Coordinates of C-alpha atoms in Angstrom, one line a residue:
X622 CA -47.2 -3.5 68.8
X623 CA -44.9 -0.7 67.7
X624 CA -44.1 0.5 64.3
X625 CA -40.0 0.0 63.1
X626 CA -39.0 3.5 64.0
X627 CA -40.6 3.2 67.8
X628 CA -37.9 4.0 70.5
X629 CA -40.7 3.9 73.1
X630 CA -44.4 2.3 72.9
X631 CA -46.9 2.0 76.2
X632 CA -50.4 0.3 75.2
X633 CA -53.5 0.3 77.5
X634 CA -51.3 1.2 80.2
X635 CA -53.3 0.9 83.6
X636 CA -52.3 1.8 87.3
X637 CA -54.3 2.1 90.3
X638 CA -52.9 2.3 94.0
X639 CA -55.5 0.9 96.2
X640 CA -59.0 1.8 94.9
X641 CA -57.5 5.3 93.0
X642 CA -57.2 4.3 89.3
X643 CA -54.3 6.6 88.1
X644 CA -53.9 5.6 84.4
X645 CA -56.8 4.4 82.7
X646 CA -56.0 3.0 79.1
X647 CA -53.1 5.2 77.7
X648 CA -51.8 4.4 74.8
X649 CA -48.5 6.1 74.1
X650 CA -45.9 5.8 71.1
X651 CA -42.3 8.0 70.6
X652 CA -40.8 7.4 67.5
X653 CA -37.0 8.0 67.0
X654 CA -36.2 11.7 66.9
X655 CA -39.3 12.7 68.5
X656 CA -40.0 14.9 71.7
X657 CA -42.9 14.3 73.0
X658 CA -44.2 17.0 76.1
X659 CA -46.5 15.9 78.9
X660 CA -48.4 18.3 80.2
X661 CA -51.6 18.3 83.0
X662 CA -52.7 18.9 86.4
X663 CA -51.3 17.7 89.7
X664 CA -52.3 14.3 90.0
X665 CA -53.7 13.3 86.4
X666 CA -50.9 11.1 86.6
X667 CA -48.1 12.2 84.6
X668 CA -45.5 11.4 87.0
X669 CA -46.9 8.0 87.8
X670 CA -46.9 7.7 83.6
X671 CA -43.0 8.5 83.9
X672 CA -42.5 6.0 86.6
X673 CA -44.2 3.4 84.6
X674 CA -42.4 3.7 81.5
X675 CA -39.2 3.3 83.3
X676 CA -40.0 0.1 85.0
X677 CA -40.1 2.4 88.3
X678 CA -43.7 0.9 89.1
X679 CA -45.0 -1.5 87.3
X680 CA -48.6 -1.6 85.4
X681 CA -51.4 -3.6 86.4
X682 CA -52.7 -3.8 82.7
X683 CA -51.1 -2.8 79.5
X684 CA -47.9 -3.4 77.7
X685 CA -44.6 -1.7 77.0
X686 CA -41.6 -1.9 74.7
X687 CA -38.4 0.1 74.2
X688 CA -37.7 -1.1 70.0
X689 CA -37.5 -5.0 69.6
X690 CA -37.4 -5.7 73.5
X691 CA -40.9 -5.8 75.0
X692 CA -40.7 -5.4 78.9
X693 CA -44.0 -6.3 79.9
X694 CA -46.8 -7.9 77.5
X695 CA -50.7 -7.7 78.2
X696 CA -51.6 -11.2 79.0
X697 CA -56.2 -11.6 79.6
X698 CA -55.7 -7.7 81.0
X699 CA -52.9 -8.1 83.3
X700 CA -49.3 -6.9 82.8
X701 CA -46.9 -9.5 82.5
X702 CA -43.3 -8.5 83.0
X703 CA -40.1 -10.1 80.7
X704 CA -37.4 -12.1 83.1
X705 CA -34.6 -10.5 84.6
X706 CA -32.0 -10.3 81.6
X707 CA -34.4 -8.8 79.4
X708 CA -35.5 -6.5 81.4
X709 CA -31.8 -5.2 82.2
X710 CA -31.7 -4.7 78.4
X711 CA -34.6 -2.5 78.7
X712 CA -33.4 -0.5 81.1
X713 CA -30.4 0.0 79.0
X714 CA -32.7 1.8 76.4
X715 CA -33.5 4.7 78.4
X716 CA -32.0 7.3 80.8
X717 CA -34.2 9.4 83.7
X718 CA -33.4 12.7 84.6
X719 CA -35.6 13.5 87.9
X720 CA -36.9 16.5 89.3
X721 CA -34.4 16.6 92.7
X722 CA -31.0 15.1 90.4
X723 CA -31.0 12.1 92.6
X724 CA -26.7 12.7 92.3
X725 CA -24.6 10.6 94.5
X726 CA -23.5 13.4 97.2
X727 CA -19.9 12.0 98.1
X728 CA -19.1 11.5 94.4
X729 CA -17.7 13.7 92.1
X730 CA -19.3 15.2 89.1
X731 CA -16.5 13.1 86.8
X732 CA -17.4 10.5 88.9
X733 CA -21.2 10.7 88.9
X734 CA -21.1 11.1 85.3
X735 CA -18.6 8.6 84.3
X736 CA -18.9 5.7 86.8
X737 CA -21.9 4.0 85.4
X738 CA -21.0 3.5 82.0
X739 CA -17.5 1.7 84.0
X740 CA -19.9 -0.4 86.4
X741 CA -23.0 -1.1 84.4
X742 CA -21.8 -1.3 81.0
X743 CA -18.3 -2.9 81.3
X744 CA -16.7 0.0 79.3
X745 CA -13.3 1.4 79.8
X746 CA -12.4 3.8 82.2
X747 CA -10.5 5.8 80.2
X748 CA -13.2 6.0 77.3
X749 CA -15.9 6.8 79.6
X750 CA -13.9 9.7 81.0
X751 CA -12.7 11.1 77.8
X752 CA -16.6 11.0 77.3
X753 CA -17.8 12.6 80.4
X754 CA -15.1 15.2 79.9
X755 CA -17.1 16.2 76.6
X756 CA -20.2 16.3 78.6
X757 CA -19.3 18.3 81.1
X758 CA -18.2 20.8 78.5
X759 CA -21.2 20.5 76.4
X760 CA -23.4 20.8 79.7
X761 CA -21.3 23.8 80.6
X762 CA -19.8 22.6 83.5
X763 CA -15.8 22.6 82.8
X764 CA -14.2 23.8 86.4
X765 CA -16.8 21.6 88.0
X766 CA -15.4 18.1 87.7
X767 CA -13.7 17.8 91.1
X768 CA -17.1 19.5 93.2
X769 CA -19.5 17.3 94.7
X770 CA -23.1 18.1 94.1
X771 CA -23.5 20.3 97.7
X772 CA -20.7 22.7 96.1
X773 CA -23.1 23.2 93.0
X774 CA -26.0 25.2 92.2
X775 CA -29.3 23.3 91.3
X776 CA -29.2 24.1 87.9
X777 CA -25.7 22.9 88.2
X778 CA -26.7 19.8 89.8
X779 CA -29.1 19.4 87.0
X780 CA -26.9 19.6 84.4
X781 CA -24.3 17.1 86.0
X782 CA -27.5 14.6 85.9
X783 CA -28.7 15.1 82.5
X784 CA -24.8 14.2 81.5
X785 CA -25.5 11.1 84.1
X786 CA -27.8 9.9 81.8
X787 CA -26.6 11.0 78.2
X788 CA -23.2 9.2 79.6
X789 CA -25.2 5.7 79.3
X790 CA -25.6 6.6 75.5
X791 CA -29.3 5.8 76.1
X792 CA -32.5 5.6 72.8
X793 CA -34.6 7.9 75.1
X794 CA -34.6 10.1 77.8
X795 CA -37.5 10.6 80.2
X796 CA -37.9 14.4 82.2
X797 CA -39.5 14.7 85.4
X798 CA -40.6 18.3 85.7
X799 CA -36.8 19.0 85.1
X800 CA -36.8 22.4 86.3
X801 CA -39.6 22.5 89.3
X802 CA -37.0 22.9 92.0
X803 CA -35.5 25.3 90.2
X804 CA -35.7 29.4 90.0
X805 CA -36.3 31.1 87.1
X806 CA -32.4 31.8 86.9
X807 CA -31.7 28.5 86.8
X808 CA -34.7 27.3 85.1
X809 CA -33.3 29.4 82.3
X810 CA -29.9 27.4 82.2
X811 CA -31.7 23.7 82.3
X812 CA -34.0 24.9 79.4
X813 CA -31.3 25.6 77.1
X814 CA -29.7 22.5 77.7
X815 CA -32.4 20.5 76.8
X816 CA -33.6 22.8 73.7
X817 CA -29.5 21.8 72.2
X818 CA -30.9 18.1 73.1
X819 CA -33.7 18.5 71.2
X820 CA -32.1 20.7 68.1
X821 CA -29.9 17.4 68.0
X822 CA -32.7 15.3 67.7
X823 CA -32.2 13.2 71.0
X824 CA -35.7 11.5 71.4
X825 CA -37.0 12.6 74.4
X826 CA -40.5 12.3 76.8
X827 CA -40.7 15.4 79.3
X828 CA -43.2 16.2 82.0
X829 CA -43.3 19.9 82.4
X830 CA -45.3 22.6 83.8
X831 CA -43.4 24.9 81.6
X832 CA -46.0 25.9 78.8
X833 CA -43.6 28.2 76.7
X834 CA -40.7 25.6 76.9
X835 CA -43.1 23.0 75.4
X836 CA -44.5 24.9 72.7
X837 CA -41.0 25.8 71.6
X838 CA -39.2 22.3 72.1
X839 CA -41.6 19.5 71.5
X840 CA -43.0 18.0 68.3
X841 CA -45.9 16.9 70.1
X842 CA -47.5 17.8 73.0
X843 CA -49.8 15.4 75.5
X844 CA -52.2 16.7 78.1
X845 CA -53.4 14.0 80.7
X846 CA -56.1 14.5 83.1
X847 CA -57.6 12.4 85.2
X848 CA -55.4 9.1 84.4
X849 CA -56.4 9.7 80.9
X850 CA -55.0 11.3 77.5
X851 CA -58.2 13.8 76.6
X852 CA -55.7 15.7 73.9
X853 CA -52.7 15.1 72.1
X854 CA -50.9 16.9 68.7
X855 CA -49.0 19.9 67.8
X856 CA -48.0 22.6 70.6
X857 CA -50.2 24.4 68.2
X858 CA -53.1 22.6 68.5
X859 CA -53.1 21.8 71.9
X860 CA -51.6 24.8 73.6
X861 CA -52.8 27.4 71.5
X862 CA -55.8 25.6 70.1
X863 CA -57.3 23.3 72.3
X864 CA -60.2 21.2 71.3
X865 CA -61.2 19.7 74.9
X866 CA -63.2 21.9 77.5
X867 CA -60.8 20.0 80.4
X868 CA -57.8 21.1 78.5
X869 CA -58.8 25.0 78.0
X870 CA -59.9 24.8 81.5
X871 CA -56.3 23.8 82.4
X872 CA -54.7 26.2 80.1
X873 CA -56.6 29.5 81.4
X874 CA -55.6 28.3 84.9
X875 CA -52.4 28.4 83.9
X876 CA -52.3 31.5 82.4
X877 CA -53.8 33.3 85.8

């Protein structure tokens, strides 16, 4: 189903609530390295694309796998999910960053960052300190360790979440329009953050409404309308070339 270097693979992935029909089909492979930008209208289902690739909903058709473990298989058009262990070990794959940091508010930024590694992953205190430590320097953050998330900025609160999840020493991480609560200020200091990511070569999947930001980070660039993937390549080709009417439509609106 996905080639050796696959961190990520979603086939025929479908999703309806109700009688809506979200995702319709979409096919979707990240291969190790690789930053992949999702772009589209409110409600073409990007977010509900997100959700599915990290086990947050669950498909009604389709299949995905994160490497060698396959979460859910495609069994006579339904979407069969692995048993419990495996899907742990799944979960283990990625990390989330989401779009309103989701931080624990009594905890600490040391302790948001380095507690899950402690519970989740059995690994020494001491190691995942020393770790989170590092973290917080790279995230630009050192004087922060003791604040709670109320005694932070948003962009501050984003950064301690991003760490949250590089802490977990994870094969992918998946964006949810990281920088939509944000202001521009702000915006600014997430951006950067997640450019070093990407100059590093940390495999990432982001939803963004940020067209700029995607043509300068991502090696591929997705637009999904309507449940569906009507355009996918280069930021070139897609943002400043498009080849679908829907997608130039988007673009110009954009651009207004």
């Amino acid at each position: 189903m996905a080639s050796t270097q696959s961190i990520m693979a979603l086939s025929g992935a479908r999703k309806a609530f109700g009688e809506h029909e979200v995702l319709r089909d979409v096919s979707l492979e990240v291969a190790r390295g690789e930053v992949v930008a999702i772009i589209g209208p409110s409600g073409g289902g990007k977010s509900t694309l997100l959700r599915c690739a990290t086990l947050l909903e669950k498909l009604d058709g389709g299949s995905l796998a994160f490497g060698d473990i396959i979460a859910a298989r495609d069994e006579d058009g339904r979407a069969v999910y692995a048993a419990g262990d495996e899907l742990k070990r799944a979960r283990s794959r990625f990390g989330l960053v989401f779009q309103n940091y989701n931080l624990f508010p009594h905890r600490t930024v040391m302790q948001n960052i380095a507690d899950a590694p402690v519970r989740v992953q059995k690994r020494p205190r001491a190691e995942t300190e020393r770790e989170a430590r590092e973290l917080i320097q790279k995230m630009g953050l050192v004087g922060c360790e003791d604040k709670v998330p109320c005694q932070l900025s948003g962009g501050q609160q984003q950064r301690v979440s991003i760490a949250r999840a590089l802490a977990l020493h994870p094969d992918i991480l998946f964006f949810d329009e990281p920088t939509s609560a944000l202001d521009p200020e702000l915006t600014a200091e997430v951006l950067r953050v997640i450019k070093t990511l990407a100059a590093e070569r940390m495999t990432m999947v982001i939803v963004t409404h940020e067209m700029g930001f995607a043509r300068e980070v991502a090696d591929r660039v997705v637009f999904l309308d309507g449940g569906m993937i009507v355009e996918e390549g280069t930021a070139e080709q897609v943002i400043d070339h498009p080849c679908e009417e829907r997608t130039r439509a988007f673009l110009s609106k954009i651009a207004e």
